[in-house]
Coordinates of C-alpha atoms and ligand atoms in Angstrom, one line a residue:
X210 CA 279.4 -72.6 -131.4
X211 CA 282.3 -73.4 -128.6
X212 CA 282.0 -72.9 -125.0
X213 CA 281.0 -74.7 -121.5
X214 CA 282.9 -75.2 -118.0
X215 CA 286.0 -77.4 -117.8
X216 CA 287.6 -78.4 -114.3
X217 CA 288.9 -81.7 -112.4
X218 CA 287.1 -82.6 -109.4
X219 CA 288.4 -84.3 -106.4
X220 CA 286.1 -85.9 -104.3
X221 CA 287.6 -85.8 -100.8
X222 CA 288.6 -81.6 -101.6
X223 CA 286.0 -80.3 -98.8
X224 CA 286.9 -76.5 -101.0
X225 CA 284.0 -76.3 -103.1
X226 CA 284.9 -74.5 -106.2
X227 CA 283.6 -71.0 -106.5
X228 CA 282.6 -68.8 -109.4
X229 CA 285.8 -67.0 -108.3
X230 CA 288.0 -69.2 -109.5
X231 CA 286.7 -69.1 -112.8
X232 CA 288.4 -67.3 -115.5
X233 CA 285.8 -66.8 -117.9
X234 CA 286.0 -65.5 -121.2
X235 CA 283.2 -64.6 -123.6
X236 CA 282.7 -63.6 -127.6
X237 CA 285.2 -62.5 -130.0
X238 CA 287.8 -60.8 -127.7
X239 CA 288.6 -64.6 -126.3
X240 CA 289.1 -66.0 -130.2
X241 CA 291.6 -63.4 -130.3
X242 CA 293.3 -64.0 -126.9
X243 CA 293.4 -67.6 -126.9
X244 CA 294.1 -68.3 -130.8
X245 CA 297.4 -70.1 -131.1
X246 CA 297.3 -71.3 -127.5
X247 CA 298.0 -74.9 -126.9
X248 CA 294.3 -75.3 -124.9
X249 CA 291.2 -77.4 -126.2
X250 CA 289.6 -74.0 -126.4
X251 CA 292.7 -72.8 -128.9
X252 CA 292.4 -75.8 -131.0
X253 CA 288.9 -75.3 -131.7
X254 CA 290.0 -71.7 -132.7
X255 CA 292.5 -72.7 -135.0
X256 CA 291.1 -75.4 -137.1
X257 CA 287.7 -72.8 -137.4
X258 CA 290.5 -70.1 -138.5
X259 CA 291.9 -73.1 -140.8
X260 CA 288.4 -73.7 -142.3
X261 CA 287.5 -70.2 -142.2
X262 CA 284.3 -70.7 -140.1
X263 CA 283.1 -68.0 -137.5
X264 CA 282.6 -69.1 -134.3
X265 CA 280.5 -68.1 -131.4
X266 CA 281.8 -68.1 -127.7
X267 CA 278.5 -68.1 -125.6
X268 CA 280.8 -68.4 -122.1
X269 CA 283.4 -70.6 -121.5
X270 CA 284.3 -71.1 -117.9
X271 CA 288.0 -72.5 -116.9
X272 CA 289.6 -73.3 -113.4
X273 CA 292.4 -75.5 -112.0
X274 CA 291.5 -78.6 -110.3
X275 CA 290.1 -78.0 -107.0
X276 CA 287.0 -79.4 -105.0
X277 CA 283.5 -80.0 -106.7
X278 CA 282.2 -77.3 -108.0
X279 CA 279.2 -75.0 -107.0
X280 CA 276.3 -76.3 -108.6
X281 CA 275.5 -73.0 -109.3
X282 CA 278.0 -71.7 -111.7
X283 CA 277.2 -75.1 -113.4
X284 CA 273.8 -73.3 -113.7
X285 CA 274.6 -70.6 -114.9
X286 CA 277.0 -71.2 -117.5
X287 CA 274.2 -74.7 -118.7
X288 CA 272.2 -71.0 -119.0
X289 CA 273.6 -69.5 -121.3
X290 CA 274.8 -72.1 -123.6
X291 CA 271.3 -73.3 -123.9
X292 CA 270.0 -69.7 -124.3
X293 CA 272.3 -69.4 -127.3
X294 CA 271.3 -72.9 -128.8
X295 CA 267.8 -71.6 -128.9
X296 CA 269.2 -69.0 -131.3
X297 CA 270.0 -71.8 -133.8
X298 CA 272.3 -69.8 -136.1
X299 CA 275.5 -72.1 -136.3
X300 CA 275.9 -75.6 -137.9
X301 CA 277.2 -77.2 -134.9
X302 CA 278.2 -77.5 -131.5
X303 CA 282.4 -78.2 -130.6
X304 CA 283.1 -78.0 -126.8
X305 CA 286.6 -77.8 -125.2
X306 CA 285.4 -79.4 -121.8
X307 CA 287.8 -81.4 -118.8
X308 CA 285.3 -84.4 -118.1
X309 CA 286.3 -85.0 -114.7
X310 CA 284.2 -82.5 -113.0
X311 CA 281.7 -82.8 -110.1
X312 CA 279.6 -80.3 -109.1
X313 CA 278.0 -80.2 -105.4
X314 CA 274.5 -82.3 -106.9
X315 CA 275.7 -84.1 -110.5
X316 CA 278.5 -86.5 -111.3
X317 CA 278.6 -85.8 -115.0
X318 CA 277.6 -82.2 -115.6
X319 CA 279.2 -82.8 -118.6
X320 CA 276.5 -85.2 -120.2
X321 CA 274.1 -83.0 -118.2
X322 CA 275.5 -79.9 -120.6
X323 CA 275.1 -82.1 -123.4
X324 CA 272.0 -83.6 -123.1
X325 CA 270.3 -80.2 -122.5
X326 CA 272.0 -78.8 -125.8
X327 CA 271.1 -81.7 -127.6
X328 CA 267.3 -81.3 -126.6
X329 CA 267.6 -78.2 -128.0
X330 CA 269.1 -79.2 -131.1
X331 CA 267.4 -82.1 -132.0
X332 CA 269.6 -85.4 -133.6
X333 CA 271.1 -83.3 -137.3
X334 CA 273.3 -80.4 -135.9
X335 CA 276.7 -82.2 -134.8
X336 CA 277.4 -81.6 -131.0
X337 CA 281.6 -83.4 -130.5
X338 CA 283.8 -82.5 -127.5
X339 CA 287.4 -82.8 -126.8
X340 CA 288.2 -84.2 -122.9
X341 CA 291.4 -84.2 -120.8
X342 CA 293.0 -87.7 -120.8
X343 CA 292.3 -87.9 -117.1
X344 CA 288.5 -87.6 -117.9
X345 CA 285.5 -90.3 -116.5
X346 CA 283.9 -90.9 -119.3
X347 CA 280.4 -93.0 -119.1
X348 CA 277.8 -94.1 -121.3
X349 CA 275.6 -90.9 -119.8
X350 CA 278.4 -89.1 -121.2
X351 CA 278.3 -90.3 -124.6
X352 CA 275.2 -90.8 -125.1
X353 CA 273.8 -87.2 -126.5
X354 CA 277.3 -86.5 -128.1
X355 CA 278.3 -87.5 -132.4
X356 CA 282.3 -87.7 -131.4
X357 CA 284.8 -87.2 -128.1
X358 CA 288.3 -87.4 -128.2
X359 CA 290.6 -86.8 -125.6
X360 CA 294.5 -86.2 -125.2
X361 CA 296.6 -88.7 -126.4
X362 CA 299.5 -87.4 -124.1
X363 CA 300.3 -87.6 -120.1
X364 CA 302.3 -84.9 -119.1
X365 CA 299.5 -83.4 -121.9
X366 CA 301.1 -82.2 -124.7
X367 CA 298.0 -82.2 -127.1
X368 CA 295.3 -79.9 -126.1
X369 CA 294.9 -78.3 -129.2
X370 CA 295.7 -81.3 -131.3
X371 CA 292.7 -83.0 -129.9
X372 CA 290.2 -80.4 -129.9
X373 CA 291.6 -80.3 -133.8
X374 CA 290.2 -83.6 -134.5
X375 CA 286.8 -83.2 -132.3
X376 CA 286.4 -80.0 -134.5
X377 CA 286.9 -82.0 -137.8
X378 CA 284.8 -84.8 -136.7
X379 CA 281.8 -81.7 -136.8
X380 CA 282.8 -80.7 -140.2
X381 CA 283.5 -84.4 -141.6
X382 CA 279.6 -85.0 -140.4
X383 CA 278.4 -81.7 -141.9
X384 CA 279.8 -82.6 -145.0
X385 CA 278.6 -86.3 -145.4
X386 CA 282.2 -88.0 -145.1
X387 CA 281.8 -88.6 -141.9
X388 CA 279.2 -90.8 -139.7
X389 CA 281.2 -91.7 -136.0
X390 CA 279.9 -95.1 -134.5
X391 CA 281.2 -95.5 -131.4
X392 CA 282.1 -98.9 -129.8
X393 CA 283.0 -98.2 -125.9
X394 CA 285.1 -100.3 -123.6
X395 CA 284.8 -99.3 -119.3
X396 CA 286.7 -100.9 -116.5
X397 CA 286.6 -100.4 -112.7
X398 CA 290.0 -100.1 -112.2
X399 CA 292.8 -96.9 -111.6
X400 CA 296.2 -96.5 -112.6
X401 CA 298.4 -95.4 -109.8
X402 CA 301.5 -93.7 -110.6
X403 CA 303.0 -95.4 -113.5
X404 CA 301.0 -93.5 -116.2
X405 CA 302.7 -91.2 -117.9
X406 CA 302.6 -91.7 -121.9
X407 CA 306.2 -91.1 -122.6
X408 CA 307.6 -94.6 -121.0
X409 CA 306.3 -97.6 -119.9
X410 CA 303.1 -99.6 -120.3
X411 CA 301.0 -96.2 -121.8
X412 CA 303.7 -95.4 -124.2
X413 CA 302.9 -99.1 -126.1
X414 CA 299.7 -99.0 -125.5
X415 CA 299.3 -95.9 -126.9
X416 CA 301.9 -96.7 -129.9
X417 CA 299.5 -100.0 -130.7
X418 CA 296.3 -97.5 -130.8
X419 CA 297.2 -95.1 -133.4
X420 CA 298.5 -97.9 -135.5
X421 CA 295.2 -99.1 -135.5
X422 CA 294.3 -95.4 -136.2
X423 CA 297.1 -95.6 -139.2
X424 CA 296.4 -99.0 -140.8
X425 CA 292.5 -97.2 -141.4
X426 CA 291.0 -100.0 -138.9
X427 CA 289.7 -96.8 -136.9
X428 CA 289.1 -93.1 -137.2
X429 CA 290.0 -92.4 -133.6
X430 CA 290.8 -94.1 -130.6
X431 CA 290.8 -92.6 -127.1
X432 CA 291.8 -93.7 -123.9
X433 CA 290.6 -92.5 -120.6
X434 CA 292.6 -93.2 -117.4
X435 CA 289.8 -91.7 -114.9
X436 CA 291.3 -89.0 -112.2
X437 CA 292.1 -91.1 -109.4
X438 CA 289.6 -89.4 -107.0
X439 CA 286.5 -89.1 -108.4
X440 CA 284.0 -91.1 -106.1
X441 CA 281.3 -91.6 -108.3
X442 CA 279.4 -94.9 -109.8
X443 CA 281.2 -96.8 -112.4
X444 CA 284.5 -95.4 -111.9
X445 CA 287.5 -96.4 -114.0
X446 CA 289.6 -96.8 -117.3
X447 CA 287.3 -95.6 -120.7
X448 CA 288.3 -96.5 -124.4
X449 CA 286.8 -95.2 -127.4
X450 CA 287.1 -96.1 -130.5
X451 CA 285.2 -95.0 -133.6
X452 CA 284.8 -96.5 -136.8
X453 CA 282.8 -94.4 -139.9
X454 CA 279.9 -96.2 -140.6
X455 CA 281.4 -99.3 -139.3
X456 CA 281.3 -101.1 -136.0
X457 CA 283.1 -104.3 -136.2
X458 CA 287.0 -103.3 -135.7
X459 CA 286.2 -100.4 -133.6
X460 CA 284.7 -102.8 -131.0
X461 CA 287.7 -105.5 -131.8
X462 CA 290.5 -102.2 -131.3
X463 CA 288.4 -100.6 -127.9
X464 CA 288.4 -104.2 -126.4
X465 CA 291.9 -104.8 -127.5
X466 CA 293.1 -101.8 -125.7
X467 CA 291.1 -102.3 -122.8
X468 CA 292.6 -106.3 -122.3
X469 CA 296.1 -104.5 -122.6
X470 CA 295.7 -102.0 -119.9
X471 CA 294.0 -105.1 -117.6
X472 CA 297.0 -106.8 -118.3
X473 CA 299.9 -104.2 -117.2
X474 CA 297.5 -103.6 -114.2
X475 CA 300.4 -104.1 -111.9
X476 CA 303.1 -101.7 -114.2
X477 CA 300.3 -99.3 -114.3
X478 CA 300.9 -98.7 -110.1
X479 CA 304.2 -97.3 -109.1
X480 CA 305.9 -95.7 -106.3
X481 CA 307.4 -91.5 -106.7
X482 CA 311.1 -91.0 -105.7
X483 CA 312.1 -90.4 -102.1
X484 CA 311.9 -86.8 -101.0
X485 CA 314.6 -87.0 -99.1
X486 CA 316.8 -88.5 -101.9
X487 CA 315.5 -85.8 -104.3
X488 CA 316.6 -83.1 -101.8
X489 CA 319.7 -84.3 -101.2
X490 CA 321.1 -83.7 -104.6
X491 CA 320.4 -80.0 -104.2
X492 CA 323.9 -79.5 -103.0
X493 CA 325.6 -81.0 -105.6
X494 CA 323.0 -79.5 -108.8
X495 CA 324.2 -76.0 -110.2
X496 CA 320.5 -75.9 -111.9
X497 CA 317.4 -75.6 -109.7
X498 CA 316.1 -78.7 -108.5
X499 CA 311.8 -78.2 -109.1
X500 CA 310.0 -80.7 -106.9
X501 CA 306.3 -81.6 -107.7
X502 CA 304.3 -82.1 -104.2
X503 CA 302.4 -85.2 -105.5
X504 CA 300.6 -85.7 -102.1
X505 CA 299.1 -81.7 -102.8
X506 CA 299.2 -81.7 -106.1
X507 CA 296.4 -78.7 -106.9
X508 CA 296.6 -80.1 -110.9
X509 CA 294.5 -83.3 -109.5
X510 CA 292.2 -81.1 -106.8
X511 CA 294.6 -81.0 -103.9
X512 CA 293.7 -78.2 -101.7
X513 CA 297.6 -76.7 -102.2
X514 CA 298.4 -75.8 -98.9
X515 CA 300.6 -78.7 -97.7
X516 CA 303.5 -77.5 -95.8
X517 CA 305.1 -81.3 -95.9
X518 CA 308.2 -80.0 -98.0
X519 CA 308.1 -76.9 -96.1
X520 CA 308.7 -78.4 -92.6
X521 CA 310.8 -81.4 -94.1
X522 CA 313.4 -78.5 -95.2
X523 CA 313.4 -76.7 -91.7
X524 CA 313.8 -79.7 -90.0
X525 CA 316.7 -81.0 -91.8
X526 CA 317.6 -77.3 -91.9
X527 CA 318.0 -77.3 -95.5
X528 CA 317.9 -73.0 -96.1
X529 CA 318.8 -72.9 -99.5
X530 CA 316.8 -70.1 -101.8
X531 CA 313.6 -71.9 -101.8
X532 CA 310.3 -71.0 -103.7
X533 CA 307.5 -72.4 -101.8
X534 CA 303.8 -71.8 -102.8
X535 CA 300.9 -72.1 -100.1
X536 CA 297.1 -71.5 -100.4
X537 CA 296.4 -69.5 -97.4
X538 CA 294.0 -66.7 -97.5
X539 CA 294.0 -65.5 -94.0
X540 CA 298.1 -65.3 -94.0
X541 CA 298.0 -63.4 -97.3
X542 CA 295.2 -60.7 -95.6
X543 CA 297.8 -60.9 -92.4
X544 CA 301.0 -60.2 -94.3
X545 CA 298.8 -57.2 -96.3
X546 CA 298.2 -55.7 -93.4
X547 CA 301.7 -55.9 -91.8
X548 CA 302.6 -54.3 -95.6
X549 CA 306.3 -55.0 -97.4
X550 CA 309.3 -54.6 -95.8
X551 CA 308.0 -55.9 -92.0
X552 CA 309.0 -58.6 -90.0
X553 CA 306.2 -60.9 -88.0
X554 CA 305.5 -63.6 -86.4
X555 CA 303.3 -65.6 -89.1
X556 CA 301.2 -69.2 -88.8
X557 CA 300.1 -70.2 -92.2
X558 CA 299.3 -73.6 -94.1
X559 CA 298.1 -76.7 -93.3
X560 CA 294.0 -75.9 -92.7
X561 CA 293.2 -78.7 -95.1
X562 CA 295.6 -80.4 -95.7
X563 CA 296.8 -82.8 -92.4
X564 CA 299.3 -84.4 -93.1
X565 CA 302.4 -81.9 -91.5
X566 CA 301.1 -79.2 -88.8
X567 CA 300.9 -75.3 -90.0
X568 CA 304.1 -73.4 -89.4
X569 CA 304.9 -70.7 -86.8
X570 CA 307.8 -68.8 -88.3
X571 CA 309.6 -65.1 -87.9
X572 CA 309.9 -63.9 -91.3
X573 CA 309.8 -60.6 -93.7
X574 CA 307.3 -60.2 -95.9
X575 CA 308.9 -59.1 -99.1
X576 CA 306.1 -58.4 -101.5
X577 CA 302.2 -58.3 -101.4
X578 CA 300.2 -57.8 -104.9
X579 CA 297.0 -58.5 -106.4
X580 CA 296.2 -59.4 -110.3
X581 CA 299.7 -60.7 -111.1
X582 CA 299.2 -61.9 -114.6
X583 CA 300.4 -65.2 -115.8
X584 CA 301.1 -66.4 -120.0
X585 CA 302.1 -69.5 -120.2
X586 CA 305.4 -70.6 -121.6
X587 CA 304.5 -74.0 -122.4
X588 CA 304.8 -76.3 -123.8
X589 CA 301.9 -77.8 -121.9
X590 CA 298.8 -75.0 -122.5
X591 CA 301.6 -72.6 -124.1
X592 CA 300.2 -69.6 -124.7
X593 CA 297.7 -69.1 -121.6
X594 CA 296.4 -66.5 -120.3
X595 CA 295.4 -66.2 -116.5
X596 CA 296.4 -64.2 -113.4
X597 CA 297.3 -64.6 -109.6
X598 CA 295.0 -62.9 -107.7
X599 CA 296.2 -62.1 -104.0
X600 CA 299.2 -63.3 -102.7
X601 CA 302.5 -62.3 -100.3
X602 CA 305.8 -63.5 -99.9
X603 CA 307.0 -64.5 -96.8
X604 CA 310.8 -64.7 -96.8
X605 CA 312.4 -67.2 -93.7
X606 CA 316.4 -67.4 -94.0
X607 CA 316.5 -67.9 -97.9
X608 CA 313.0 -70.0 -98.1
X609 CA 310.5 -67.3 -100.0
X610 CA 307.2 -69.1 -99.3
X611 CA 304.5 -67.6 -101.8
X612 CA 301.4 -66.8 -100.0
X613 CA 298.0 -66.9 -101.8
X614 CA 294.4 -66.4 -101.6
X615 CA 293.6 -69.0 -104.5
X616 CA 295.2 -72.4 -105.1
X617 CA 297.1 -73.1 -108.0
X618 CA 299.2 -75.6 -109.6
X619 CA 302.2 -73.6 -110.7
X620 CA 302.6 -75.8 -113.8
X621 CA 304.7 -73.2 -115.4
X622 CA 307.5 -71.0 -114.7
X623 CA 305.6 -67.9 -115.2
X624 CA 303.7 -68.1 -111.6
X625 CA 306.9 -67.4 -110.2
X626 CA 307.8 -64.8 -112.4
X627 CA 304.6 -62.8 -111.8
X628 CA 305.5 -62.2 -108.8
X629 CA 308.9 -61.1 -109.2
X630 CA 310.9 -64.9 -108.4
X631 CA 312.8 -65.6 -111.1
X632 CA 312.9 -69.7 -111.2
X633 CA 316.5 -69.3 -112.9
X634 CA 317.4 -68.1 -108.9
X635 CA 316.3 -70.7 -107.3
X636 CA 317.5 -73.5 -105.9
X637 CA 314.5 -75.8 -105.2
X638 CA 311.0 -74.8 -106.4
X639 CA 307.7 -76.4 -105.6
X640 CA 305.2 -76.9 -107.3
X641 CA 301.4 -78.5 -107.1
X642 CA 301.7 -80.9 -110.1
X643 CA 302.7 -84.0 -110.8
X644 CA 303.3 -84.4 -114.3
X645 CA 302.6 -80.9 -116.5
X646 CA 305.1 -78.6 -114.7
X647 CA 307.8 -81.4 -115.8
X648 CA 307.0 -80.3 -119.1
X649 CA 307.1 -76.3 -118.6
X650 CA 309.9 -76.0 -116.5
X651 CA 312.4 -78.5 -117.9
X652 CA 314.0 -76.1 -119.2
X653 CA 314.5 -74.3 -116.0
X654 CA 316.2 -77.2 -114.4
X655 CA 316.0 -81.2 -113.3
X656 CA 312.0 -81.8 -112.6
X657 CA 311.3 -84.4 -110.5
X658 CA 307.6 -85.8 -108.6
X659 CA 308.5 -87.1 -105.1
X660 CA 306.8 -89.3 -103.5
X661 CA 304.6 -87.0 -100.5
X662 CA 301.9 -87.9 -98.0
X663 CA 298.3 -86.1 -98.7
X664 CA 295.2 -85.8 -100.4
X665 CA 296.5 -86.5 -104.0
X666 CA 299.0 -89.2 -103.0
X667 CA 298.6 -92.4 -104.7
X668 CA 297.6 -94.1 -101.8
X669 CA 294.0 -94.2 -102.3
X670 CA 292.6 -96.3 -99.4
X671 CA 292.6 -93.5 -97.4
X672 CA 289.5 -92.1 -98.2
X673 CA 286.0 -93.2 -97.4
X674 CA 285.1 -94.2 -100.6
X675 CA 281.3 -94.8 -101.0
X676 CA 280.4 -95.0 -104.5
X677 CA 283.2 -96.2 -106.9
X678 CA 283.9 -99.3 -105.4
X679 CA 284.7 -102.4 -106.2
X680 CA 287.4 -101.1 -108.3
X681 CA 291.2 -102.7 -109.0
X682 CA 293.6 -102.3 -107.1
X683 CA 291.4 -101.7 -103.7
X684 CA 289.2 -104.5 -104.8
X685 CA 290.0 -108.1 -106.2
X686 CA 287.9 -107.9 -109.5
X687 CA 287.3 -110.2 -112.4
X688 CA 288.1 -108.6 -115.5
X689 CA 284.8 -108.4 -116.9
X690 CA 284.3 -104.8 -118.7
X691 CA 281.2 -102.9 -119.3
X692 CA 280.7 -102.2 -123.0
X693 CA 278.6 -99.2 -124.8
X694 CA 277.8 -98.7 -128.5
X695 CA 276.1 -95.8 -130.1
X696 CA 275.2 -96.3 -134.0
X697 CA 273.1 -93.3 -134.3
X698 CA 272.9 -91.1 -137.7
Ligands
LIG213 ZN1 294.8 -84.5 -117.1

């Protein structure tokens, strides 16, 4: 059985998620859509196709980041997953899940899931999950599940990989070859900037854990740096590492990773390029220069409507053909009713997010639609299958801001193609990710993050945090981690 609810949480996002923004799939019809794709939910698809076992898709409930979610659709999805557990006619449960989800009441509905399947199922059927990288994993978490694995990769490359192994750590168990003992390692602390796994501290980090996956000291090592805005208790860096049968190197590897990341602890927090700089090279670059907001960064629960770049490019009067996404319901109803082909007076952006005012422009609106439907190029989630509901585009000089009534991250190129801007045309494109979209649209042009005000920036003491301090770097701490072994079957 495969299923559950997978999304980031930010904290400080006052949007609480909505059963809206769910795209929820159910039964066979989703095997078939999403087979091949490079999701946590395709993986688990493929390796049962590899092993020819049926699976059955109760619900499984997937949105972009975004603010916590409403408790609920939590409900309701916890529902029917146990309802289908009651029926007892699989060998064991496999979920494709995020980790770093909040809902309006829980800070780990995720162990919450769990822990309610596994009272159903009692300790002999095999419940494993696979988690995004950027995941806060706690002992509540690991506690009712066999096995976890998370990506390996940051821009994440390896959704399907790593639901691959959480699927064969179910079948290894079912067979007898197989018995995961975990030995945890947890740290109060956040990387900042300076985490992406293909350079740097990450990549040798990284490089040093799958040797010890090679040289057979472990079966699987993960390693959790915690999205950076998730104020909950005990908030920080996870590793995992599990041995089979055997405890002793997977607690020497987990704690050896863990002193490793304590001790780049200053690599690990680095500054994005200057906008300005970035923008700059626009008039030099025959290819498309695509500029992730990291201040409103919807990928890490930004609210998306930021209009930062937007008024940095009228202000230094930079009218070049610009695609420019904004979440902004109201304008999307306004330029609806004005219809295609008029020219208004328009105020959008900037209801959330405060750190540039809303803009007040004359401008024609060039398209309206609903239901544009999105398939991922990849390679990041390649394969993907989702849709933009309501939006407009709002064209000022050459600057074609894309109105919508849901935020989204435009990770890949096909978001602009949906609605009829073909990235290959532009000259700078925005998008709400940091890292993913580099991925995707590298191809399109030079990808670059640049360093923007807002809720997703970096800069972390501004928010009222309540509940995850102390934590490095906002607090002097002593490295002294927490440490969390399950021996179990
Ligand atoms: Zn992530």
């Amino acid at each position: 059985m495969t299923g559950g609810i997978a999304q980031e949480s930010h904290s400080f996002n006052p949007i609480v998620t909505r059963r809206e923004r769910f795209t929820i799939v159910e039964g066979p019809t989703a095997v078939e859509l999403n087979r091949g794709a490079n999701s946590t939910f395709g993986g688990v698809i493929d390796a049962a196709f590899e092993e020819g076992i049926d699976l059955i898709v109760p619900a499984l409930f997937r949105a972009e980041s975004g603010g916590p979610v409403q408790h609920c659709v939590f409900e309701e999805v916890s529902e029917i997953m146990v309802n289908a557990a009651k029926c007892g006619n699989f060998d064991a449960i496999v979920l494709p899940l995020h980790g770093g989800m909040l809902t309006e009441r829980l800070a780990d509905p995720e162990g919450v899931l769990v822990e309610r399947l596994r009272a159903i199922v009692g300790r002999d059927v095999p419940i494993t999950a696979a988690f995004d990288l950027h995941a806060h994993v706690k002992e509540s978490t690991l506690e009712p599940l066999d096995f976890l694995s998370g990506y390996l990769t940051n821009p994440h490359e390896d959704q399907s990989a790593t639901a691959k192994r959480a699927f064969r750590a179910a079948a290894g168990m079912l067979d007898g070859t197989f018995k995961p003992v975990l030995a945890a390692t947890f740290l109060p602390m956040l990387t900042l900037g300076n985490d992406t796994t293909l350079s740097g501290p990450l990549m040798d980090i990284h490089a040093y854990a799958r040797d010890a996956v090679t040289q057979g000291r472990v079966c699987d090592v993960s390693i959790f740096n915690c999205q950076q805005f998730l104020d909950v208790e005990n908030m920080g860096q996870t590793v995992l590492a599990y041995g089979n049968g055997e405890l002793d190197e997977p607690r020497k590897v987990a704690d050896e990773v863990m002193q490793m990341i304590w001790n780049h602890r200053e690599d690990l927090i680095a500054k994005y390029p200057d906008l300005d700089n970035e923008l700059i090279k626009v008039r030099e670059s025959e290819r498309p220069i695509i500029v992730g907001d990291q201040g409103d960064r919807v990928a890490a629960g930004g609210p998306g409507d930021s209009t930062y770049i937007l008024n940095h490019l009228l202000a230094n009067k930079i009218d070049v053909e610009t695609y420019l996404p904004i979440y902004d319901p109201d304008a999307v109803e306004t330029c609806s009713r004005a219809g295609t082909g008029t020219t208004i007076s328009l105020s959008f952006g900037a209801k959330y997010s405060k750190v540039s005012p809303s803009v007040t422009a004359d401008g024609t609106v060039i398209k309206i639609g609903e239901n544009a439907p999105v398939l991922y190029d990849g390679p990041s989630d390649g394969g993907t299958n989702t849709y933009i509901e309501k939006y407009a585009v709002f064209e000022m000089g050459k600057i074609k801001v894309l109105l919508t009534n849901q935020p989204y991250a435009y990770i890949d190129p096909d978001y602009f193609r949906a609605v009829g801007l073909d990235p290959i045309r532009a000259k700078i494109i925005v998008t709400r990710s940091g890292y993913h979209f580099q991925l995707n649209f590298a191809k399109v042009g030079h990808v670059v993050t640049a360093d923007t005000p807002g809720m997703t920036s970096y800069n972390v003491d501004q928010f009222a945090w309540r509940r995850a301090r102390p934590f490095y770097p906002l607090d002097k701490i002593e490295f002294r981690p927490r440490r969390y072994e399950r021996l179990r079957r």
